[in-house]
CSV table of C-alpha atoms (C1' of nucleotides) in Angstrom, one decimal:
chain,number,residue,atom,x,y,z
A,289,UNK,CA,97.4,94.2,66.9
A,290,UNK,CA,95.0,95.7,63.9
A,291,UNK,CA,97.6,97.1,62.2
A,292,UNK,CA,96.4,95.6,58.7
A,293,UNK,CA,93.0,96.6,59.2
A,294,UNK,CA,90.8,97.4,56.5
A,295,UNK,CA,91.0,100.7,55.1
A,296,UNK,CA,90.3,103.3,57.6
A,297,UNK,CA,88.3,103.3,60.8
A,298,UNK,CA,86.8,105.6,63.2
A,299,UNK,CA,89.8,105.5,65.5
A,300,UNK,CA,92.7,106.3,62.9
A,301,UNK,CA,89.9,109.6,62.3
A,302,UNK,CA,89.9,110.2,65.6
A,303,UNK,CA,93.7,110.5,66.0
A,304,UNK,CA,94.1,112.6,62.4
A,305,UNK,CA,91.6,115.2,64.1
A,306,UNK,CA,93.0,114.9,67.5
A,307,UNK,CA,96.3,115.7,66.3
A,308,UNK,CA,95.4,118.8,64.8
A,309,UNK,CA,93.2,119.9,67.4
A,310,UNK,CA,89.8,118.9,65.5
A,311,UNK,CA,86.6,117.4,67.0
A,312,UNK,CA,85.1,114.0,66.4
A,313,UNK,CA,81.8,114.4,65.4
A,314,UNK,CA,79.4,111.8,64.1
A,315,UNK,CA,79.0,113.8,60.6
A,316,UNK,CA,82.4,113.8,60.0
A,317,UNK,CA,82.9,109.7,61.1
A,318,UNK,CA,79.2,109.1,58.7
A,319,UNK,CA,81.4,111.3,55.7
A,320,UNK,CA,84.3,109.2,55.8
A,321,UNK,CA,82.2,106.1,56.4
A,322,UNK,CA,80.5,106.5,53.2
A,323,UNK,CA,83.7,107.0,51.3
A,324,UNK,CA,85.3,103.5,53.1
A,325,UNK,CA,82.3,101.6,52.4
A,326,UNK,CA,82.2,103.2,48.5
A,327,UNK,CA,85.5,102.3,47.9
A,328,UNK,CA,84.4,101.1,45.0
A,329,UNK,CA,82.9,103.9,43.5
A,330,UNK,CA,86.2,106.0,43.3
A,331,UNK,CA,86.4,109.7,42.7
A,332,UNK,CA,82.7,111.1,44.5
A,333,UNK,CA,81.7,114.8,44.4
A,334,UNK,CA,79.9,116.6,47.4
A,335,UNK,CA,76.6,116.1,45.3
A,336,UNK,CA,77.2,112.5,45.6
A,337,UNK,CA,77.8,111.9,49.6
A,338,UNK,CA,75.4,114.4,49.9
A,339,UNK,CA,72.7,112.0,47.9
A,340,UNK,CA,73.9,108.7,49.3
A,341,UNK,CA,73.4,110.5,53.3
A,342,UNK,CA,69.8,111.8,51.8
A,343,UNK,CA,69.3,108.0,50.4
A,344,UNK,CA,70.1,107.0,54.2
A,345,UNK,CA,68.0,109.4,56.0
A,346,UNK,CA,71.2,111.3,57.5
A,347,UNK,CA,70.9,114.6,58.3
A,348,UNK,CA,73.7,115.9,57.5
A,349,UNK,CA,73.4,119.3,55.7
A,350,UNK,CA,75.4,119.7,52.3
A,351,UNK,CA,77.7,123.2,53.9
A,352,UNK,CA,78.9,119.9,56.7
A,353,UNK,CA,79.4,117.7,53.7
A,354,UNK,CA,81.7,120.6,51.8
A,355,UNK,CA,83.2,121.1,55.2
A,356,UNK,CA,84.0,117.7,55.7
A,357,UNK,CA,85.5,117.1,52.6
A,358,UNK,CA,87.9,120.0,52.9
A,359,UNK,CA,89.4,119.0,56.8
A,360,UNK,CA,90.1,115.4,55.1
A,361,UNK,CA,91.9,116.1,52.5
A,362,UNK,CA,94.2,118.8,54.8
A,363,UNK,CA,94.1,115.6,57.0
A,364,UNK,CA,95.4,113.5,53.9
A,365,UNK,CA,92.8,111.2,54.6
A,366,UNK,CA,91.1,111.9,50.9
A,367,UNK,CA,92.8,113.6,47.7
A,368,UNK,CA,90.7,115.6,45.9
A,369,UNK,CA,90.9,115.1,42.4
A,370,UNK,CA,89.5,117.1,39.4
A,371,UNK,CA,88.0,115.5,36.1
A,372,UNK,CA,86.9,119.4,34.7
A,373,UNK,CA,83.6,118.5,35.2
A,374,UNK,CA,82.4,121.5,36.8
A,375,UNK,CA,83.0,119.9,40.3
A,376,UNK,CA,85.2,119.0,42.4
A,377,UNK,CA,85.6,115.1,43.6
A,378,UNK,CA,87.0,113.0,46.4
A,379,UNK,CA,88.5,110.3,47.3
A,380,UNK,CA,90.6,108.0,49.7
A,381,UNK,CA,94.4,108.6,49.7
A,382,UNK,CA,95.5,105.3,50.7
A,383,UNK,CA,97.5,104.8,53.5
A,384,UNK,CA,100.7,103.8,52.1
A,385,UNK,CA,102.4,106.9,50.3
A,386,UNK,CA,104.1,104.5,47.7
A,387,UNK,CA,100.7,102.9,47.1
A,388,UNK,CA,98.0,105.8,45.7
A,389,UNK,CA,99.5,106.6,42.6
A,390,UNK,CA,96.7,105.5,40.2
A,391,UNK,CA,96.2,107.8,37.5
A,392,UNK,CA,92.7,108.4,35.5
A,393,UNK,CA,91.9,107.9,32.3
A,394,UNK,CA,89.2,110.3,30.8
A,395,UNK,CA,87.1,110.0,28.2
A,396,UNK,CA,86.2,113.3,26.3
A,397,UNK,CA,83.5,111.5,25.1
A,398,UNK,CA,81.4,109.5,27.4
A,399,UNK,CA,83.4,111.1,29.9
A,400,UNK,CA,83.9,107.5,32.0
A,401,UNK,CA,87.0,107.3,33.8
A,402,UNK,CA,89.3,104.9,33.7
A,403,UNK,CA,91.7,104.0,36.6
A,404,UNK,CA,95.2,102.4,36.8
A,405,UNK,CA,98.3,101.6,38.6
A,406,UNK,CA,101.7,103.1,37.3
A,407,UNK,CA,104.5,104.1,39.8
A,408,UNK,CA,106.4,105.7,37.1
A,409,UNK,CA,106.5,108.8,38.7
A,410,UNK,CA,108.4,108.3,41.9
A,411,UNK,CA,111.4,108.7,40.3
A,412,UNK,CA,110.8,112.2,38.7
A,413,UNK,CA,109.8,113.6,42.1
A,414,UNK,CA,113.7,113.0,43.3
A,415,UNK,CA,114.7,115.0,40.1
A,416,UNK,CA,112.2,117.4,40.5
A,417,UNK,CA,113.2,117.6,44.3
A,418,UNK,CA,116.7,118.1,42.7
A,419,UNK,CA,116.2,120.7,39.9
A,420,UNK,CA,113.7,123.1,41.9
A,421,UNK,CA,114.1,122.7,45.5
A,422,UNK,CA,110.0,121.4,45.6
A,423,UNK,CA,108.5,118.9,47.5
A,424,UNK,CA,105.7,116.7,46.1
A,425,UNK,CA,102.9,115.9,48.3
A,426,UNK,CA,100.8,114.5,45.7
A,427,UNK,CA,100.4,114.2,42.0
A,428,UNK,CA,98.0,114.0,39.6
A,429,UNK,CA,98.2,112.5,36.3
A,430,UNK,CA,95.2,112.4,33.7
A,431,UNK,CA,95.0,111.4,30.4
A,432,UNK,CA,92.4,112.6,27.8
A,433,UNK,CA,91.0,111.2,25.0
A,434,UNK,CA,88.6,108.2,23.4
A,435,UNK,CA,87.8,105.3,25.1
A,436,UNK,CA,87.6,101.9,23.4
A,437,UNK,CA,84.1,102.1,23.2
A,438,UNK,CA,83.5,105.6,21.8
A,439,UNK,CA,86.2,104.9,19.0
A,440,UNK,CA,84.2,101.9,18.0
A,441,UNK,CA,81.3,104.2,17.8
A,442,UNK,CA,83.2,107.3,15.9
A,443,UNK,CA,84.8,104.6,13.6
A,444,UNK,CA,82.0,105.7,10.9
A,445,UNK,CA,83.3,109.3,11.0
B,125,UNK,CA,108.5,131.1,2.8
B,126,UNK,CA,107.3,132.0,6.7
B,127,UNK,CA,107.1,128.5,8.4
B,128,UNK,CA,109.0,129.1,10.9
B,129,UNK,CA,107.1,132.5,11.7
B,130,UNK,CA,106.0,133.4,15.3
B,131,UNK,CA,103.8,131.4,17.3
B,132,UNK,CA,100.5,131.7,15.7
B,133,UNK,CA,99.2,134.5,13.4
B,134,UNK,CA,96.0,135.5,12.4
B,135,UNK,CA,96.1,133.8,9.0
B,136,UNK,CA,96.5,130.4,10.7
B,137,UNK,CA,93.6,131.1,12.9
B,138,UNK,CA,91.2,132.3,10.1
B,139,UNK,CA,92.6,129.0,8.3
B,140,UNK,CA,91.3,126.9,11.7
B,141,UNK,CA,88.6,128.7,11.8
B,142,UNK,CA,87.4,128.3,8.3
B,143,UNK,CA,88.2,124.5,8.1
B,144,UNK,CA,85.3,123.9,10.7
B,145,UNK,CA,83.0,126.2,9.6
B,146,UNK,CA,83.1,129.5,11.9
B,147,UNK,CA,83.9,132.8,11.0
B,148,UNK,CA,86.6,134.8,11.5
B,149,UNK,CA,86.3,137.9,14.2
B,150,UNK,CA,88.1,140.6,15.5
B,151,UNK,CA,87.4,139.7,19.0
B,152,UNK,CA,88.6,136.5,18.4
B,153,UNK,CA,91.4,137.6,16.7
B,154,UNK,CA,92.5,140.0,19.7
B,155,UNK,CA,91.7,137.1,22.3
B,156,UNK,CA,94.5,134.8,20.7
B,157,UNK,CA,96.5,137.9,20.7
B,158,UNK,CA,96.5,138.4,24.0
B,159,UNK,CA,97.6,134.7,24.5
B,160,UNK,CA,100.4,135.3,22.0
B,161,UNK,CA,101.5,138.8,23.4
B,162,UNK,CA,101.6,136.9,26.8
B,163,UNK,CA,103.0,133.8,26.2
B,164,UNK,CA,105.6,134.1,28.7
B,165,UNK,CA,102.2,134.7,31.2
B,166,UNK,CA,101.3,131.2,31.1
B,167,UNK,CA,97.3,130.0,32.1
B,168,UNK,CA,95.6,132.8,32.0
B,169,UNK,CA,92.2,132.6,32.9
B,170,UNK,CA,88.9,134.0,31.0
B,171,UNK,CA,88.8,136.8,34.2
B,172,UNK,CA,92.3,137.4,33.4
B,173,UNK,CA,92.0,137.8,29.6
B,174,UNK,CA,88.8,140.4,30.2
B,175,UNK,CA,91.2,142.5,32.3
B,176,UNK,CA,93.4,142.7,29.8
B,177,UNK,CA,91.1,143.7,27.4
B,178,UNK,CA,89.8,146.2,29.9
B,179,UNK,CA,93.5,147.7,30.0
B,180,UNK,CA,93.8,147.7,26.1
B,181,UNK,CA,89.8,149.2,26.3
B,182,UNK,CA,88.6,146.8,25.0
B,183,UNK,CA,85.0,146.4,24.3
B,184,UNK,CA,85.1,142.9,24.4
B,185,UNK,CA,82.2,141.3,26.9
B,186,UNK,CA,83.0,139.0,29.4
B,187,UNK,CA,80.4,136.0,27.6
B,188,UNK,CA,82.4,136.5,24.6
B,189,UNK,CA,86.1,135.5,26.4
B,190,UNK,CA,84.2,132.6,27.4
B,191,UNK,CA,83.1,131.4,24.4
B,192,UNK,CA,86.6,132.1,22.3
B,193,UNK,CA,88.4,130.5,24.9
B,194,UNK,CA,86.3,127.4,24.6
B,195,UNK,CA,86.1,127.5,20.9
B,196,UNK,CA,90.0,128.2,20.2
B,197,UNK,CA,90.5,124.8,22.9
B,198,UNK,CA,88.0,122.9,20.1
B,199,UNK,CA,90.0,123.6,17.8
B,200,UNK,CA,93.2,122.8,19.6
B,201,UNK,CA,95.7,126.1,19.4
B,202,UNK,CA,94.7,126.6,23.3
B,203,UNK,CA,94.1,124.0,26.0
B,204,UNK,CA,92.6,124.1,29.2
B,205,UNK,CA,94.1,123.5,32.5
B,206,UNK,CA,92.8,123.5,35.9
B,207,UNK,CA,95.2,124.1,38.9
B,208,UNK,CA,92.3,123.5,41.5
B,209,UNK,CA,91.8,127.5,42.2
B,210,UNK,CA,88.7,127.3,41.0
B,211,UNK,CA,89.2,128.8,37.6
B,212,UNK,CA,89.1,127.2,34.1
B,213,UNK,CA,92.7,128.6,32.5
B,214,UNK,CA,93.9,128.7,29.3
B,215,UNK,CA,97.6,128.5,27.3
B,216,UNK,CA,99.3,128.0,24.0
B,217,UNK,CA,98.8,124.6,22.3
B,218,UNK,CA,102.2,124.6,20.3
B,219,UNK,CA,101.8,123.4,17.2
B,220,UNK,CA,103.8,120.5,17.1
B,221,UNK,CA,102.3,117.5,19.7
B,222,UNK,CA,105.0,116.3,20.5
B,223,UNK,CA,106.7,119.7,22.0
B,224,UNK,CA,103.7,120.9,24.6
B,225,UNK,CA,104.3,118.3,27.4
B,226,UNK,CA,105.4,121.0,29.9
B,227,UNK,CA,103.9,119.9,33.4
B,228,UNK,CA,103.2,122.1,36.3
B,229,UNK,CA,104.7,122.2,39.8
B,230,UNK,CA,101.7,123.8,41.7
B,231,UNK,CA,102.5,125.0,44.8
B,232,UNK,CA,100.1,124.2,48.1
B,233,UNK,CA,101.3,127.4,49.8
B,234,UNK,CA,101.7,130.3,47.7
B,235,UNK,CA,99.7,129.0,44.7
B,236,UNK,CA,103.0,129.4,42.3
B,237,UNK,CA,103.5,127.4,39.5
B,238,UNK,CA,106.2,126.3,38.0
B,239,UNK,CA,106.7,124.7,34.9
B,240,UNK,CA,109.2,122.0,33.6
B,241,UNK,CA,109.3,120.2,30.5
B,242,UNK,CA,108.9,116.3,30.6
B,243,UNK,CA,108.4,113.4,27.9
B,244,UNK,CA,108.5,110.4,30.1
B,245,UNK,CA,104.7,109.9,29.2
B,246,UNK,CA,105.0,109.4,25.7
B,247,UNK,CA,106.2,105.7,25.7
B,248,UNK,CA,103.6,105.3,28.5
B,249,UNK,CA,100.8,105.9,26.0
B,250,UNK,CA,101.4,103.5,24.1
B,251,UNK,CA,101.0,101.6,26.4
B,252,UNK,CA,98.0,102.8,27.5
B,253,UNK,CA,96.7,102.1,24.3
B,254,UNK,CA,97.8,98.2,24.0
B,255,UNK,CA,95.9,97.8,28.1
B,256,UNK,CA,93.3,99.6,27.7
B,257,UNK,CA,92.6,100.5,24.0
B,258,UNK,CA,92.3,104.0,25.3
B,259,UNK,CA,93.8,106.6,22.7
B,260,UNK,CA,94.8,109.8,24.0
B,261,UNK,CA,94.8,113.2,22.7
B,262,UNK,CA,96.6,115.0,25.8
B,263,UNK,CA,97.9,114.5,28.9
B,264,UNK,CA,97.7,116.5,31.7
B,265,UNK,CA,100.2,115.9,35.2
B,266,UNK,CA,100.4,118.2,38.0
B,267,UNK,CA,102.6,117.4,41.5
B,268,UNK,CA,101.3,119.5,44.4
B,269,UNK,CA,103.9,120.4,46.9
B,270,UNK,CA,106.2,123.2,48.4
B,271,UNK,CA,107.7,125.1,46.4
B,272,UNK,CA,112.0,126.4,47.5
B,273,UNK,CA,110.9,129.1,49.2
B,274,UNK,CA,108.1,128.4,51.3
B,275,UNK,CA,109.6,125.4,52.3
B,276,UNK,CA,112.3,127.9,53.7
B,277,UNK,CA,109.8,129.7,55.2
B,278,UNK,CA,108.1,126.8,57.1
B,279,UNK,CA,111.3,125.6,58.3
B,280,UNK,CA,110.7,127.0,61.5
B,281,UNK,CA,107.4,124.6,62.1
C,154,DA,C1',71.1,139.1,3.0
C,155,DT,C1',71.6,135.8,6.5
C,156,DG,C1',73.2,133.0,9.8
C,157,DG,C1',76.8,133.0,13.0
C,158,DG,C1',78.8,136.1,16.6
C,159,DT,C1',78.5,139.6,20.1
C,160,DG,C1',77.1,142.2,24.4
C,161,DC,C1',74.4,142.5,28.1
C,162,DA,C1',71.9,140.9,31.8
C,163,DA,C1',69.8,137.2,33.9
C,164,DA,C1',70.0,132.4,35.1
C,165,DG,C1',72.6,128.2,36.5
C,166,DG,C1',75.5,125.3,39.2
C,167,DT,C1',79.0,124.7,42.7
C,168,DT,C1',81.1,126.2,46.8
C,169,DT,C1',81.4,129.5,50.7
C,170,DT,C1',79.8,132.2,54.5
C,171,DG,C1',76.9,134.4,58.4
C,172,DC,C1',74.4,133.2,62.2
C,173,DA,C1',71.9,131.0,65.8
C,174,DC,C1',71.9,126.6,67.8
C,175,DT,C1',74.1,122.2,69.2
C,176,DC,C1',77.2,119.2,71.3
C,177,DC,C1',82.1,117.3,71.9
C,178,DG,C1',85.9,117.4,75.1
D,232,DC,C1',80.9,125.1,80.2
D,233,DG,C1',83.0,127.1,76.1
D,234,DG,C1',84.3,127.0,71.7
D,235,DA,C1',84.3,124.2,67.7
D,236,DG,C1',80.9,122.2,64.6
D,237,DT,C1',76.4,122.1,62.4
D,238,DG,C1',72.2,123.3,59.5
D,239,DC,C1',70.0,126.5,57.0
D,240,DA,C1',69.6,130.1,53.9
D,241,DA,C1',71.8,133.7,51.7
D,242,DA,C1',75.8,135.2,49.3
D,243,DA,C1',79.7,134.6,46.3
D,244,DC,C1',81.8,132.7,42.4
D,245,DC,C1',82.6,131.1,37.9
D,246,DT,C1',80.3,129.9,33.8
D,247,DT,C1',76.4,129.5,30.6
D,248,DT,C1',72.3,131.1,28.2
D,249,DG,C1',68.5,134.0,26.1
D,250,DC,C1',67.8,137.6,23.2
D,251,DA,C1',68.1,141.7,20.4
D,252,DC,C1',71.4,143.6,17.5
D,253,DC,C1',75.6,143.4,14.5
D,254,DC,C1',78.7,142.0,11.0
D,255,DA,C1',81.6,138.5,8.3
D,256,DT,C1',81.0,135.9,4.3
DNA sequence: ATGGGTGCAAAGGTTTTGCACTCCG
DNA sequence: CGGAGTGCAAAACCTTTGCACCCAT
């Protein structure tokens, strides 16, 4: 009875591929590893997983990490998420449907990002559902502008 | 006595333009154009613009798209959004802030987007300002889904 | 006239792909 | 075993940059 487990094991990977007729392979259970154990650090780009396995002395070539990426977000096990940063960045879609809507914050100038918690949305997806016949997998919701810091630091302006 | 004009002529762009400093230029002139022209052809991107030029015969290089569309998002009468295809595009700021929160319905299968118009997030800056001190400049909010009719088509899955 | 702007082509960065080899099931 | 998965390097993309020339102001 490991139902409320931590985040996401080896085993819940090895029925998302299974189910879809995927292997397990030790690159793709290192992959996800890094992002469980990371959970921290939100929001990672292939660059990054590809330096953290490098830092570990994986093997893992950067093609697998790209590949890898790409089969677990079909899976649903990661949303990618885009901060127009020139790359394109991961991270884990929490089980719980009703539970991954954080949104990011961005900040045009230092470019940090922010995250929080708002659940505002669910209701607009039954209108949407309602008014256009489309079904919401995910959303994405980013706003831009100046972080409390860098509007200390424009204040002279 | 021409407030209420079109969308956005040349003389407010030469005025944008001039208030920062940069010079006004026929290729930048017939970039916005293109924008205004095809306004009902929402985010196009820089590729897209070019092959419009192309059409019109343009001489216009592919460098220079780039670097209008990035200048006109500086100063504000186009932003940038990124539907994950890979592409930077570009549409119409209107003028008035509080009238360009359109959102897009992107959809997973056939890449369509829809558009709908939605204030909710207005309040929701506010508070975004009082948590986090964060101001924002523009929002951005994208659901991914199915869209009517590729949900029809899938049924049979 | 003069400094910003343009066009071209080359370089840059991210992501994808072809292919021989490996290894999961 | 057999086919999916991997690693490597090359290719494919989108975007930026260097440079000589051009043209708004």
């Amino acid at each position: 009875m490991s139902e409320t487990r931590q985040l996401f094991g080896a085993e819940d990977l090895r029925a998302k591929l299974y189910e879809r007729g995927y292997k397990m392979t030790p690159q793709r259970k290192e992959i996800l590893k890094i992002f469980v154990e990371h959970s921290d650090r939100h929001h990672m780009s292939a660059e990054d997983v590809y330096n953290i396995l490098r830092d570990k002395d994986s093997e893992i070539g950067l093609a697998t990490v790209y590949r890898a990426l790409d089969l677990l977000s079909k899976l649903g096990i990661l949303v990618q998420v885009d901060f127009g940063d020139g790359c394109a960045r991961y991270e884990l879609n929490t089980a719980d449907p009703k539970i991954h809507h954080h949104h990011h914050l961005i900040c045009l100038k230092c470019r940090k990002v922010i995250e929080f918690e708002e659940d505002l949305l669910d209701e607009l997806e039954g209108l949407i559902d309602e008014e256009f016949g489309f079904q919401t997998i995910n959303h994405e919701v980013k706003f831009f502008g100046y972080c409390q810091d860098c509007r200390r630091s424009m204040e002279g302006d």
